[in-house]
Amino acid sequence: MKTKVTIVAVVIGIIVSVWYTNTVNTQKSILKQSLERLQVAQQHVDSGNLKAANSLLIQLKIDLAGLDNFYNLPSISTQRENLLRDLAGVEEHFRMRMAFVKKVLNYLDGTGNSNRIQLAQDTIREALLKSENDVTLLGLATYLERLKVQDFKKADESIVPLIASLPEEMNVTEISKNLEAFVQSERIANKESQFRIASEVKSQIFMSSVKTSSKWRPALKGRAMIWDFTKNSIDQAYELLPDDLRASSMDGIVTMFCIVRRENIERGRYSVSNQPAYQERMTISMVYWPAKDSPGSVVVWGGEPPYSRPVSYSPEYGSSVKIKEWIEGLPRK
């Protein structure tokens, strides 16, 4: 009987020892993993990757809550309390970064306003002095800079990577819609501004002495807008201009390039299809605004149509972006 009791005691001791060892090892593993996650979460918060930081912080809280299901050694309890304290600090930092991003986004509520862009830019610029590698701040800075220089296409393109750094809890779908709406409102404001200026200078367009672009190099005052009276819209070459030449609605002095005539001149026909190949001839009048002085008008040819092409039973047209190249070659004043 005594032997049986001894055997039972040994078995129980082994079971308790195994349980104890597994429990302690599990706790140590959770603590080690939690510490590593906390360090990575801190790095993500510092770098502005708030989406990744948020995922880790959620998982951390789940892991540390799980330790309550075990018997904790004093050393484990102490480490857990230290981790919880550090976690609270990282969460506070995370909330501050989220609040800052929301503050900037509040300037961009879908209603275009140049003052709002400037306020948002100033706020971001100050923050980047402390966190120069923050991906969210840099994404916002890129978005705002593209808007500031009226580069609406790239402003739209910058939204996707920016949204990718934000946690779903911020309602990223709504944020994306608001940023897209803000770009669109700025695009509309720019078009209205160009239309207004083009309408004001239309009376100064003179066609009596039209020059050729290869010989005429008038001064470019301020930056450029390109309005197409044949389509009553902004010409596509405007968005292709470099930042230092693309005028915005905030510019005080603008050189308005008014396209008043477009002609497709046949340059030949393709041998198999007998389809025509056209080169575009644009007549453009330059007017300085707000002075409303015109240095004259010019003919600018588009690109030549390709000499050969795969057989197609439709006309071929050369490129029409030569206006951009001509504007870039003008002397600045």
Phi, psi and omega in degrees: 000317180296324179295318179298319180297320179297316180298316180298318180296320179295315180298316179297320179297320179294317181298314180297320180296316179296315179300314182299314181297314180297319180297311180297316180296320178296316179297316179297321179296316179297317180296317180297314179297320180294319178298318179295318179296320180297319179296318178292320178299318178299318178297319180294320178296315180298324183272356177087004178276078188290332179295311179295320180298317181297318180299317180292320180295322177297314180295323178300315181296323177295315181298312183291329175293328179296335179294339179292345181277356183246162167284125184255128170295155178307319181294321179294316180299319180296314179297321179297316179297321178296318179294319179298321178295315179294322178299318179299323178293318179293320178297321178295317176299318178299315180296324179295318179293320178298316180297323180294315179299317178298323179298315179294317182295334178295335175289340187242071188265017179099354178250110184300133179199119185297326178296323178296319178299317180295318178298316179296319179298316180298320179296315180294317182301319180294320180292325181292341176295333180261333183225071189291342181252016181289115186295325179291316178296319179294323177296317176295320179297318178297313179303312182293320180296318179297322176294318184300324181262014175064028177266078190290326180298311181287333174298316177299316182295332183284348184290319185300306179295331177294312180297328182296341181267358184255143179287151181302331182299342179276005182061062187295332178297316179292320178299315180301316179297319181294319179294320177295319179295324180294319176299315182296320180293324176292323178297317179295318179298321178294317179296319179296322178295314179295320178298318180297313181295317179299320179295322180293326185264356185303325182291346181266004180281122179237134184248013185288329183226090183267126181268172174258142186294334182288341184244348187247126181227075178289163181285141173264116180259128185068221177241180193251142164239150182230108181250131181259105179289339179286338179242354183053050182201170175290136177283147182299335180296337180301314182289343179274349180294148175294161186305322185282357178246342184278112183286149176247171179291349181268352182290140180277327180237130183224142167260116181266124176259110184260114176279114185252347179205136173234131179225138174260112182262124181290129180252357180154183179226150180279139192296320184278309184274343185060025178275147182284152174244122187249147169243135184276137177242115182250133173257123187235132176253132178262135176221133176273135180235139013270002183296333182062036173260141180243122176284346178138190181236159187213150172260126177239125179272142172284182180291155177289144176292154181299142182295323178221161181199165172299149184301126179212137183263055176211154180298160177241143182232143175282170179293148180249016184270008179300335178300322177299313182297322180293316179299318180298334182272358182282146176290141180270145178227000000 
